[in-house]
Short mmCIF file of C-alpha atoms and ligand atoms in Angstrom, two decimals:
data_model
loop_
_atom_site.label_atom_id
_atom_site.label_comp_id
_atom_site.label_asym_id
_atom_site.label_seq_id
_atom_site.Cartn_x
_atom_site.Cartn_y
_atom_site.Cartn_z
CA MET A 1 -8.65 33.09 12.37
CA PRO A 2 -5.27 32.56 10.74
CA GLY A 3 -5.08 30.48 7.64
CA THR A 4 -8.76 30.04 7.06
CA ASN A 5 -8.92 32.76 4.45
CA PRO A 6 -9.38 30.83 1.22
CA SER A 7 -7.04 33.23 -0.57
CA ASP A 8 -4.06 31.93 1.36
CA ALA A 9 -5.18 28.35 1.25
CA ARG A 10 -2.46 26.02 0.11
CA SER A 11 -4.31 22.95 -0.96
CA ARG A 12 -2.62 19.70 0.06
CA GLY A 13 -4.04 17.45 -2.57
CA PRO A 14 -7.26 16.74 -4.28
CA GLU A 15 -10.05 15.62 -2.09
CA ARG A 16 -11.20 12.28 -3.31
CA ALA A 17 -14.75 12.33 -4.50
CA GLU A 18 -17.16 11.90 -1.68
CA THR A 19 -20.80 11.40 -2.37
CA THR A 20 -23.32 11.67 0.33
CA GLY A 21 -26.90 10.64 0.51
CA LEU A 22 -27.33 12.15 3.94
CA SER A 23 -27.18 15.81 4.68
CA ARG A 24 -23.96 17.00 6.24
CA ARG A 25 -25.91 17.98 9.32
CA ARG A 26 -27.15 14.47 9.78
CA LEU A 27 -23.64 13.04 9.38
CA LEU A 28 -22.26 15.39 11.97
CA GLN A 29 -24.98 14.36 14.37
CA LEU A 30 -24.06 10.75 13.87
CA GLY A 31 -20.41 11.52 14.32
CA ALA A 32 -20.87 13.66 17.37
CA ALA A 33 -23.30 11.55 19.29
CA GLY A 34 -21.78 8.24 18.41
CA VAL A 35 -25.29 7.07 17.63
CA VAL A 36 -25.57 3.66 16.10
CA VAL A 37 -27.99 3.52 13.23
CA ALA A 38 -30.14 0.72 14.58
CA GLY A 39 -30.61 -2.07 12.13
CA ALA A 40 -29.02 -0.09 9.32
CA GLY A 41 -26.99 -2.98 8.07
CA ALA A 42 -25.41 -0.96 5.31
CA GLY A 43 -23.80 1.46 7.73
CA ILE A 44 -23.55 5.11 6.83
CA ALA A 45 -25.53 5.58 3.70
CA GLY A 46 -23.72 7.66 1.16
CA ILE A 47 -20.15 6.95 2.15
CA GLY A 48 -18.71 5.22 -0.84
CA LEU A 49 -18.76 1.46 -0.57
CA ALA A 50 -21.00 1.47 2.45
CA GLU A 51 -23.89 2.23 0.11
CA ASP A 52 -23.70 -1.25 -1.33
CA PRO A 53 -25.92 -3.45 0.86
CA SER A 54 -23.75 -6.51 0.23
CA ARG A 55 -20.85 -4.75 1.99
CA ILE A 56 -20.44 -4.49 5.74
CA GLY A 57 -20.34 -0.77 6.41
CA PRO A 58 -18.45 1.20 9.06
CA ARG A 59 -21.46 1.41 11.35
CA SER A 60 -23.05 -1.91 10.55
CA ALA A 61 -24.21 -4.20 13.34
CA LEU A 62 -21.17 -6.44 12.81
CA ALA A 63 -18.72 -3.53 13.09
CA VAL A 64 -20.49 -2.32 16.22
CA ALA A 65 -20.45 -5.82 17.71
CA ALA A 66 -16.68 -6.05 17.16
CA GLU A 67 -16.22 -2.82 19.10
CA ARG A 68 -18.54 -4.02 21.90
CA ALA A 69 -16.54 -7.21 22.24
CA ARG A 70 -13.30 -5.35 22.96
CA THR A 71 -12.11 -5.53 26.55
CA LYS A 72 -12.71 -2.21 28.30
CA SER A 73 -10.72 -0.77 31.17
CA GLY A 74 -13.49 1.60 32.16
CA ALA A 75 -11.17 4.62 31.99
CA VAL A 76 -11.64 7.48 29.54
CA VAL A 77 -8.84 9.50 27.90
CA ARG A 78 -10.01 12.84 26.57
CA ARG A 79 -8.08 15.17 24.29
CA THR A 80 -8.54 17.83 21.69
CA LEU A 81 -6.32 17.89 18.63
CA ARG A 82 -6.40 21.21 16.84
CA ALA A 83 -4.93 21.20 13.34
CA ALA A 84 -3.93 24.64 12.07
CA PRO A 85 -1.30 26.44 10.01
CA GLY A 86 1.68 27.39 12.12
CA THR A 87 5.43 27.80 12.27
CA ALA A 88 7.72 24.94 13.26
CA ASP A 89 11.11 25.69 14.77
CA LEU A 90 13.30 22.98 13.20
CA GLY A 91 16.24 24.20 15.25
CA GLY A 92 17.05 27.75 14.20
CA ARG A 93 15.27 27.30 10.91
CA TYR A 94 11.58 28.12 10.77
CA ALA A 95 9.08 26.43 8.51
CA SER A 96 5.58 27.57 7.84
CA THR A 97 3.50 24.41 7.78
CA TRP A 98 0.48 22.69 9.29
CA LEU A 99 0.65 21.44 12.86
CA PHE A 100 -1.40 19.84 15.61
CA ASP A 101 -1.65 22.33 18.47
CA GLY A 102 1.29 24.31 17.12
CA ALA A 103 3.80 21.55 17.94
CA LEU A 104 6.13 19.36 15.89
CA PRO A 105 5.62 16.48 16.40
CA GLY A 106 2.08 16.92 17.67
CA ALA A 107 1.71 16.18 21.37
CA GLU A 108 1.65 12.47 22.01
CA VAL A 109 -1.59 10.71 22.89
CA ARG A 110 -1.15 8.07 25.58
CA ALA A 111 -3.69 5.64 26.97
CA ASN A 112 -3.89 2.23 28.58
CA VAL A 113 -5.15 -0.75 26.67
CA GLY A 114 -8.94 -0.93 26.95
CA ASP A 115 -9.32 2.78 27.65
CA HIS A 116 -12.01 4.67 25.86
CA VAL A 117 -10.15 7.28 23.82
CA ARG A 118 -12.19 10.36 22.99
CA ILE A 119 -10.50 12.89 20.79
CA ARG A 120 -12.14 15.98 19.44
CA PHE A 121 -10.54 16.91 16.15
CA GLU A 122 -10.80 20.61 15.39
CA ASN A 123 -9.98 21.47 11.81
CA HIS A 124 -8.60 25.01 11.56
CA LEU A 125 -6.83 24.20 8.29
CA PRO A 126 -7.83 25.83 5.02
CA ALA A 127 -8.60 22.35 3.67
CA ARG A 128 -10.73 19.35 4.59
CA SER A 129 -9.01 16.78 6.76
CA THR A 130 -9.36 13.72 9.00
CA ILE A 131 -7.26 11.82 11.53
CA HIS A 132 -6.22 8.21 11.02
CA TRP A 133 -4.94 6.14 13.96
CA HIS A 134 -2.21 4.18 12.26
CA GLY A 135 -1.98 0.53 13.23
CA LEU A 136 -4.95 0.31 15.57
CA ALA A 137 -7.51 -2.44 15.13
CA LEU A 138 -10.19 0.03 16.09
CA ARG A 139 -13.83 0.43 15.16
CA ASN A 140 -14.15 1.02 11.45
CA ASP A 141 -16.14 4.26 11.64
CA MET A 142 -13.26 5.94 13.57
CA ASP A 143 -10.54 5.00 11.06
CA GLY A 144 -10.44 8.42 9.44
CA VAL A 145 -10.56 7.51 5.76
CA PRO A 146 -12.56 10.09 3.80
CA GLY A 147 -15.16 8.68 1.48
CA LEU A 148 -14.80 5.23 3.02
CA THR A 149 -15.31 5.41 6.79
CA GLN A 150 -16.36 9.03 7.28
CA LYS A 151 -16.89 12.29 5.49
CA SER A 152 -13.83 14.49 5.78
CA VAL A 153 -14.04 17.45 8.13
CA ALA A 154 -14.51 20.85 6.50
CA PRO A 155 -12.41 23.89 7.52
CA GLY A 156 -13.84 25.15 10.79
CA GLY A 157 -15.47 21.80 11.50
CA THR A 158 -14.94 19.20 14.18
CA PHE A 159 -15.17 15.44 14.45
CA ASP A 160 -15.28 13.41 17.64
CA TYR A 161 -13.17 10.28 17.40
CA ALA A 162 -14.11 7.75 20.07
CA PHE A 163 -12.79 4.21 20.27
CA THR A 164 -11.54 1.51 22.59
CA ALA A 165 -7.75 1.16 22.52
CA PRO A 166 -7.49 -2.46 21.37
CA HIS A 167 -3.85 -3.53 21.80
CA PRO A 168 -0.86 -2.09 23.62
CA GLY A 169 1.96 -0.73 21.48
CA THR A 170 3.58 2.09 19.57
CA TYR A 171 1.21 3.68 17.08
CA TRP A 172 0.84 7.10 15.54
CA PHE A 173 -1.72 9.40 14.02
CA HIS A 174 -1.83 11.54 10.90
CA PRO A 175 -4.39 12.96 8.47
CA HIS A 176 -5.67 10.78 5.65
CA VAL A 177 -6.44 13.41 3.02
CA GLY A 178 -4.27 14.16 0.00
CA VAL A 179 -0.59 14.47 0.85
CA GLN A 180 -1.18 16.22 4.19
CA LEU A 181 0.98 13.48 5.71
CA ASP A 182 3.99 15.37 4.36
CA THR A 183 3.23 18.45 6.49
CA GLY A 184 3.85 18.60 10.24
CA LEU A 185 0.55 16.89 11.05
CA TYR A 186 1.61 13.78 12.97
CA GLY A 187 2.11 12.53 16.50
CA ALA A 188 2.74 9.38 18.51
CA LEU A 189 -0.10 7.29 19.91
CA ILE A 190 1.17 5.10 22.72
CA ILE A 191 -1.02 2.39 24.19
CA GLU A 192 0.39 0.99 27.40
CA ASP A 193 -0.22 -2.32 29.07
CA PRO A 194 -0.34 -1.59 32.82
CA THR A 195 0.42 -5.26 33.58
CA GLU A 196 3.55 -5.36 31.41
CA LYS A 197 6.69 -6.20 33.32
CA ALA A 198 8.99 -3.41 32.29
CA ALA A 199 12.46 -4.57 31.33
CA TYR A 200 13.59 -0.96 31.05
CA ASP A 201 14.08 2.15 33.19
CA ASP A 202 13.23 5.00 30.85
CA GLU A 203 11.26 5.46 27.71
CA LEU A 204 11.69 7.71 24.74
CA VAL A 205 9.68 8.22 21.56
CA LEU A 206 11.69 9.08 18.44
CA ILE A 207 9.76 10.20 15.38
CA LEU A 208 11.67 10.28 12.09
CA ASP A 209 10.45 12.53 9.29
CA ASP A 210 11.50 13.76 5.87
CA TRP A 211 10.93 17.48 5.69
CA THR A 212 10.26 19.90 2.85
CA ASP A 213 7.18 21.95 3.76
CA GLY A 214 8.03 25.59 4.32
CA VAL A 215 11.72 25.11 3.48
CA GLY A 216 11.50 23.53 0.02
CA GLN A 217 8.61 22.70 -2.25
CA THR A 218 5.26 22.20 -0.60
CA PRO A 219 3.87 18.66 -0.62
CA GLN A 220 1.20 19.87 -3.00
CA GLU A 221 3.81 21.20 -5.44
CA ILE A 222 5.68 17.90 -5.30
CA PHE A 223 2.48 15.97 -5.79
CA GLY A 224 1.58 18.15 -8.77
CA ARG A 225 5.00 17.66 -10.33
CA LEU A 226 4.99 13.88 -9.84
CA GLY A 227 1.51 13.65 -11.30
CA ARG A 228 2.59 15.63 -14.37
CA GLU A 229 6.13 14.43 -14.92
CA GLY A 230 6.33 11.18 -12.99
CA MET A 231 9.82 10.38 -11.89
CA GLY A 232 11.08 12.07 -15.07
CA ASP A 233 14.57 13.34 -14.45
CA MET A 234 14.30 12.91 -10.68
CA GLY A 235 17.74 12.03 -9.47
CA GLY A 236 18.76 11.15 -13.01
CA MET A 237 18.80 7.49 -12.07
CA GLY A 238 16.64 6.38 -14.96
CA SER A 239 17.49 2.84 -16.00
CA MET A 240 20.11 2.48 -13.28
CA ARG A 241 17.42 2.04 -10.66
CA GLY A 242 18.60 -1.16 -9.14
CA MET A 243 17.48 -4.43 -7.72
CA PRO A 244 17.75 -5.13 -4.01
CA THR A 245 20.99 -6.59 -2.65
CA ALA A 246 22.05 -7.72 0.82
CA ALA A 247 23.54 -4.31 1.43
CA ARG A 248 20.55 -2.49 -0.02
CA PRO A 249 17.50 -4.64 0.71
CA LEU A 250 15.09 -1.99 -0.54
CA GLY A 251 16.95 -1.52 -3.82
CA ALA A 252 18.85 1.45 -5.14
CA ASP A 253 15.91 3.79 -5.59
CA GLY A 254 15.10 5.32 -2.23
CA GLY A 255 12.23 7.50 -3.37
CA ASP A 256 10.87 10.15 -5.70
CA VAL A 257 11.58 13.16 -3.52
CA ASN A 258 14.83 14.63 -2.27
CA TYR A 259 14.18 16.36 1.02
CA PRO A 260 16.06 19.44 2.20
CA MET A 261 16.04 18.03 5.74
CA HIS A 262 15.46 14.94 7.80
CA LEU A 263 14.26 15.35 11.35
CA ILE A 264 14.14 13.45 14.60
CA ASN A 265 11.40 14.74 16.91
CA GLY A 266 11.04 17.83 14.76
CA ARG A 267 14.69 18.90 14.89
CA ALA A 268 17.23 19.27 12.11
CA PRO A 269 20.66 17.65 12.62
CA THR A 270 22.27 21.05 13.12
CA ALA A 271 20.28 21.55 16.34
CA PRO A 272 19.42 18.03 17.40
CA THR A 273 17.25 16.81 20.22
CA THR A 274 19.54 15.81 23.08
CA VAL A 275 18.51 13.06 25.44
CA LYS A 276 20.23 13.08 28.79
CA SER A 277 20.54 9.84 30.71
CA ARG A 278 22.98 7.97 32.89
CA PRO A 279 25.32 5.10 32.05
CA ASP A 280 23.72 1.65 32.34
CA ARG A 281 20.16 2.95 32.23
CA ARG A 282 18.00 0.69 30.10
CA ILE A 283 16.11 2.90 27.69
CA ARG A 284 13.14 1.76 25.62
CA LEU A 285 13.09 3.65 22.36
CA ARG A 286 9.86 3.74 20.40
CA VAL A 287 10.96 4.60 16.88
CA VAL A 288 8.35 5.74 14.34
CA ASN A 289 8.92 6.52 10.66
CA ALA A 290 6.50 9.35 9.91
CA GLY A 291 8.21 10.13 6.60
CA SER A 292 6.30 10.37 3.35
CA ASP A 293 8.91 9.16 0.85
CA THR A 294 11.91 7.99 2.89
CA ALA A 295 12.91 4.74 4.56
CA TYR A 296 15.49 5.19 7.32
CA ARG A 297 18.39 3.08 8.49
CA PHE A 298 18.50 3.65 12.23
CA ALA A 299 21.47 3.13 14.55
CA ILE A 300 23.04 4.51 17.72
CA GLY A 301 26.80 4.92 17.93
CA GLY A 302 28.31 2.58 20.51
CA HIS A 303 25.09 0.66 21.16
CA ARG A 304 23.40 -2.52 20.12
CA LEU A 305 19.63 -2.53 19.74
CA THR A 306 17.47 -5.19 21.34
CA VAL A 307 14.33 -5.27 19.24
CA THR A 308 11.30 -6.02 21.41
CA HIS A 309 8.31 -4.91 19.33
CA ALA A 310 7.51 -4.46 15.65
CA ASP A 311 4.60 -2.17 14.74
CA GLY A 312 3.51 -2.28 18.37
CA PHE A 313 3.37 -6.07 18.76
CA PRO A 314 5.92 -7.98 20.85
CA VAL A 315 8.57 -10.21 19.27
CA GLU A 316 11.09 -12.61 20.70
CA PRO A 317 13.89 -10.15 21.45
CA VAL A 318 16.65 -9.95 18.86
CA GLU A 319 19.89 -8.01 19.09
CA VAL A 320 21.03 -6.08 16.03
CA ASP A 321 23.20 -3.07 15.22
CA THR A 322 20.87 -1.35 12.82
CA LEU A 323 17.41 -1.61 11.31
CA ILE A 324 15.45 -0.14 8.44
CA LEU A 325 12.05 1.46 8.90
CA GLY A 326 9.83 1.97 5.89
CA MET A 327 7.26 4.75 6.01
CA GLY A 328 4.66 3.94 8.66
CA GLU A 329 6.73 1.22 10.36
CA ARG A 330 7.67 1.28 14.07
CA TYR A 331 10.16 -0.64 16.16
CA ASP A 332 10.61 -0.65 19.90
CA VAL A 333 14.20 -1.32 20.91
CA VAL A 334 15.88 -1.41 24.30
CA ILE A 335 19.43 -0.14 24.74
CA THR A 336 21.71 -0.04 27.74
CA ALA A 337 23.15 3.44 27.78
CA GLY A 338 26.93 3.69 27.49
CA ASP A 339 29.13 6.29 29.11
CA GLY A 340 29.67 9.28 26.85
CA VAL A 341 27.99 11.21 24.04
CA PHE A 342 26.48 9.16 21.22
CA PRO A 343 24.88 9.93 17.86
CA VAL A 344 21.39 8.58 17.21
CA VAL A 345 21.13 8.53 13.41
CA ALA A 346 18.46 7.88 10.83
CA VAL A 347 20.06 7.68 7.41
CA PRO A 348 17.74 8.05 4.41
CA GLU A 349 17.93 4.66 2.69
CA SER A 350 19.25 4.86 -0.88
CA LYS A 351 19.13 8.64 -0.90
CA LYS A 352 21.97 11.13 -0.78
CA ASP A 353 20.32 13.45 1.74
CA VAL A 354 21.94 14.40 5.05
CA ALA A 355 20.87 12.00 7.81
CA ALA A 356 18.62 12.89 10.72
CA LEU A 357 20.38 13.13 14.08
CA ALA A 358 19.63 13.12 17.80
CA VAL A 359 22.11 12.91 20.65
CA LEU A 360 22.25 10.56 23.61
CA ARG A 361 24.35 12.08 26.39
CA THR A 362 25.36 10.38 29.63
CA ALA A 363 28.61 12.30 30.19
CA SER A 364 30.18 15.59 29.22
CA GLY A 365 31.91 15.83 25.86
CA LEU A 366 31.52 17.23 22.39
CA ALA A 367 28.29 16.64 20.53
CA PRO A 368 28.52 14.49 17.40
CA LEU A 369 28.69 16.31 14.09
CA THR A 370 26.01 16.45 11.45
CA GLY A 371 26.57 13.68 8.93
CA VAL A 372 28.33 11.35 11.38
CA ARG A 373 28.09 7.70 10.32
CA PRO A 374 28.51 5.34 13.26
CA ASP A 375 30.00 1.91 12.47
CA GLU A 376 26.79 0.26 13.66
CA LEU A 377 25.23 1.23 10.31
CA GLN A 378 27.46 -1.44 8.71
CA GLY A 379 26.77 -4.03 11.41
CA ARG A 380 24.04 -6.63 11.73
CA LEU A 381 20.95 -5.40 9.95
CA LEU A 382 17.53 -6.58 11.13
CA ARG A 383 15.52 -8.68 8.62
CA TYR A 384 11.87 -9.63 8.95
CA ALA A 385 13.01 -13.25 8.96
CA ASP A 386 14.95 -12.58 12.19
CA LEU A 387 11.70 -11.77 13.95
CA THR A 388 9.30 -14.21 15.56
CA ALA A 389 6.03 -13.08 17.07
CA ASP A 390 5.86 -13.42 20.84
CA ASP A 391 3.66 -16.37 21.80
CA SER A 392 1.03 -14.00 23.19
CA VAL A 393 0.39 -12.49 19.76
CA ARG A 394 1.06 -15.37 17.38
CA LEU A 395 -1.42 -15.94 14.61
CA PRO A 396 -2.44 -19.55 15.27
CA ALA A 397 -1.51 -22.03 12.57
CA GLY A 398 -4.20 -22.68 10.03
CA ARG A 399 -5.10 -22.90 6.38
CA PRO A 400 -6.19 -19.79 4.55
CA ASP A 401 -9.85 -19.62 3.61
CA ARG A 402 -9.12 -17.03 0.99
CA GLU A 403 -6.07 -16.05 -1.01
CA LEU A 404 -5.69 -12.65 -2.60
CA ASP A 405 -3.00 -11.34 -4.91
CA LEU A 406 -2.01 -7.70 -4.99
CA ASP A 407 0.19 -6.74 -7.89
CA LEU A 408 2.01 -3.46 -7.36
CA THR A 409 3.00 -1.65 -10.54
CA MET A 410 4.06 1.70 -11.85
CA ALA A 411 2.21 3.31 -14.74
CA ARG A 412 2.94 6.22 -17.04
CA GLY A 413 6.52 6.68 -15.89
CA GLY A 414 5.57 7.14 -12.27
CA ARG A 415 2.63 9.49 -12.82
CA ARG A 416 0.42 6.74 -11.46
CA TRP A 417 0.94 3.77 -9.13
CA LEU A 418 -1.41 0.83 -9.33
CA ILE A 419 -2.74 -2.14 -7.39
CA ASN A 420 -3.92 -4.95 -9.65
CA GLY A 421 -3.73 -2.61 -12.62
CA ARG A 422 -5.99 0.04 -11.14
CA THR A 423 -5.80 3.30 -9.29
CA TYR A 424 -7.91 3.88 -6.19
CA GLU A 425 -10.54 5.75 -8.20
CA ASN A 426 -11.22 2.55 -10.17
CA HIS A 427 -10.27 0.03 -7.54
CA GLU A 428 -11.82 -3.38 -7.30
CA PRO A 429 -12.40 -4.12 -3.61
CA LEU A 430 -10.77 -7.19 -2.09
CA ASP A 431 -13.75 -9.04 -0.70
CA VAL A 432 -13.46 -11.04 2.51
CA SER A 433 -16.06 -12.59 4.80
CA PRO A 434 -16.02 -12.14 8.57
CA GLY A 435 -14.00 -14.82 10.34
CA GLU A 436 -12.00 -15.93 7.34
CA ARG A 437 -8.30 -16.48 7.46
CA VAL A 438 -6.95 -14.44 4.58
CA ARG A 439 -3.62 -14.84 2.83
CA ILE A 440 -2.43 -11.93 0.74
CA ARG A 441 0.47 -12.07 -1.67
CA LEU A 442 1.97 -8.63 -2.25
CA ARG A 443 3.89 -8.82 -5.52
CA ASN A 444 6.00 -5.84 -6.40
CA LYS A 445 6.44 -5.60 -10.15
CA SER A 446 8.16 -2.25 -10.04
CA MET A 447 11.70 -1.09 -9.35
CA MET A 448 10.78 0.80 -6.17
CA PHE A 449 9.99 -0.59 -2.74
CA HIS A 450 6.51 -0.10 -1.36
CA PRO A 451 5.73 -0.05 2.40
CA MET A 452 2.27 -1.62 2.20
CA HIS A 453 -0.12 -0.82 5.04
CA LEU A 454 -3.42 -2.44 5.93
CA HIS A 455 -5.82 -0.54 8.17
CA GLY A 456 -7.62 -2.08 11.14
CA HIS A 457 -5.62 -5.33 11.35
CA THR A 458 -2.24 -6.72 12.28
CA PHE A 459 -1.07 -9.46 9.92
CA ALA A 460 1.58 -12.16 10.24
CA VAL A 461 4.46 -11.65 7.81
CA GLY A 462 5.22 -14.89 5.97
CA GLY A 463 2.03 -16.47 7.29
CA GLY A 464 1.16 -17.69 10.75
CA THR A 465 2.67 -21.14 10.87
CA GLY A 466 6.24 -19.98 11.22
CA GLY A 467 5.33 -17.54 13.99
CA GLY A 468 5.63 -14.68 11.53
CA VAL A 469 6.16 -11.24 13.05
CA ARG A 470 2.90 -9.32 13.49
CA LYS A 471 2.86 -6.03 11.63
CA ASP A 472 0.55 -3.58 9.95
CA THR A 473 3.06 -2.18 7.45
CA VAL A 474 5.51 -4.27 5.45
CA ASN A 475 8.17 -3.28 2.94
CA VAL A 476 7.88 -5.09 -0.36
CA PRO A 477 11.24 -4.85 -2.14
CA PRO A 478 11.58 -4.00 -5.84
CA MET A 479 10.54 -7.00 -7.97
CA GLY A 480 10.07 -8.95 -4.75
CA SER A 481 7.09 -10.18 -2.78
CA GLN A 482 5.76 -10.62 0.73
CA MET A 483 3.12 -13.03 1.93
CA ILE A 484 0.96 -11.89 4.81
CA GLU A 485 -1.87 -13.60 6.66
CA LEU A 486 -4.57 -12.31 8.93
CA ARG A 487 -7.79 -13.23 10.62
CA ALA A 488 -10.66 -11.17 9.27
CA ASP A 489 -11.99 -10.27 12.70
CA ASN A 490 -12.73 -6.55 12.40
CA PRO A 491 -15.69 -6.11 10.05
CA GLY A 492 -15.88 -2.98 7.95
CA GLN A 493 -14.18 -1.28 5.01
CA TRP A 494 -10.41 -1.00 5.38
CA LEU A 495 -7.91 0.79 3.23
CA VAL A 496 -4.86 -1.09 1.94
CA HIS A 497 -2.22 1.19 0.49
CA CYS A 498 1.36 2.12 -0.10
CA HIS A 499 2.55 4.36 2.74
CA ASN A 500 4.64 6.40 0.36
CA ALA A 501 2.30 9.41 0.56
CA TYR A 502 2.84 10.22 -3.12
CA HIS A 503 2.36 6.66 -4.36
CA GLY A 504 -0.85 6.34 -2.36
CA GLU A 505 -2.23 9.59 -3.65
CA LEU A 506 -1.17 8.72 -7.21
CA GLY A 507 -3.38 5.66 -7.02
CA MET A 508 -1.72 2.89 -5.00
CA MET A 509 -4.64 2.19 -2.67
CA THR A 510 -7.48 -0.30 -2.52
CA VAL A 511 -9.98 -1.61 0.00
CA LEU A 512 -10.20 -4.81 2.02
CA SER A 513 -13.95 -5.03 2.01
CA TYR A 514 -15.95 -7.22 4.35
CA VAL A 515 -18.96 -8.61 2.57
CA ARG A 516 -21.98 -10.47 3.87
CU1 C2O B 1 -0.52 5.64 8.29
CU2 C2O B 1 -3.53 4.71 5.71
O1 C2O B 1 -2.08 5.15 6.99
CU1 CU B 2 4.83 2.81 -3.02
#
């Protein structure tokens, strides 16, 4: 079996400590059969926090009840996702990396809302791994966080993920171990609403990604360097790292890593994905930032973007020229195709790297050149404040029952990133009780932006009263803050972390912990 020989194993990051009180065999039985441990209020014994009886574990009665209460369609979607080392064709350039089913991006998973999604994960990697279903308010024991919601899957092992698809929208999946996110292991997860009245003719998923594996340093090498040297002489920006401005809302420091390439749907700008359509077709683009250390400014030459969804949830449509996606964020936009050949660009925000490119073609003509910068990039830029949640998904007005502060800081020159002064290893859980309305203030006290992601929930940015846009990932600008509010309606143990893969792994993670 290729790649399972430990001698060629390229480790993708330290496995976080996992203790287990149950034998591995027993855990696999639980995972495979989907058996609920009757009356075992503490959930899976031995998985981190779930051991503490005051905490509501991933398989506790309350977590199970939340899953039971979800509306079911009765249909079942079955898939196997096989993670293995492989070679990605980036467009004439080949990268040895890790892939789902040999493809980059991994083949999309698509289901209708309410479907029972059953995915067998086969781990043929030379490292332990899991799959996380980014953005879904799913059952806690299927969330894919090692040491918190499950034990990670050993090389050669399998895990059966099974959950009800809770809300329609654009989601994605990726591993949640080490910095495996920065390999080719990702794919789109699209949940459709069969009753939705489609205001578009065609649909297209665009996945943006910063790429180094197999063409530059491996993610593990980068992680090792950042952990040893911090940001050191990276980019030589030192004290010039700047505050956000209107033109640069995420500040002047785009990240810790300079990537040799940026990709759209797995292709380098020298051999871009070309989308053929016809003039006047309305195309729904589902744009996903699967990058590990890069925010993208997205635009299409000659087109305005009508934003219809943010992180899967509908908004009152807004027309803009360009928008920024932090790592983990998604936007759905509708365009009306023009007549000609148009560049679809994703420019790394506050980085000097060459932009990612795809091509929209509705007529003959020359393809756009690598590095093209359409004027739309300088046009109206989407802000969170421009977005209002659609009435159907508004967080109702109300007073918070609990307020939590999360201070985001850098430590040791970027060798560690902290939440409330602690790394994940020493984190203090953020306790909430089921049913509470929770307000969280994310306060960035560092000079880098952090795309903060909460598992298992969709929050209202700026609170509910103003109809704040519903999201699961929100950029917190350097020295700035964001207020988010949510209803604690999905009992369990949920990771909260920076979606910069390196920041998260260098400590910037904690847990929203439901307690009794
Ligand atoms: Cu994209 Cu913790 O997740
Ligand atoms: Cu961060």
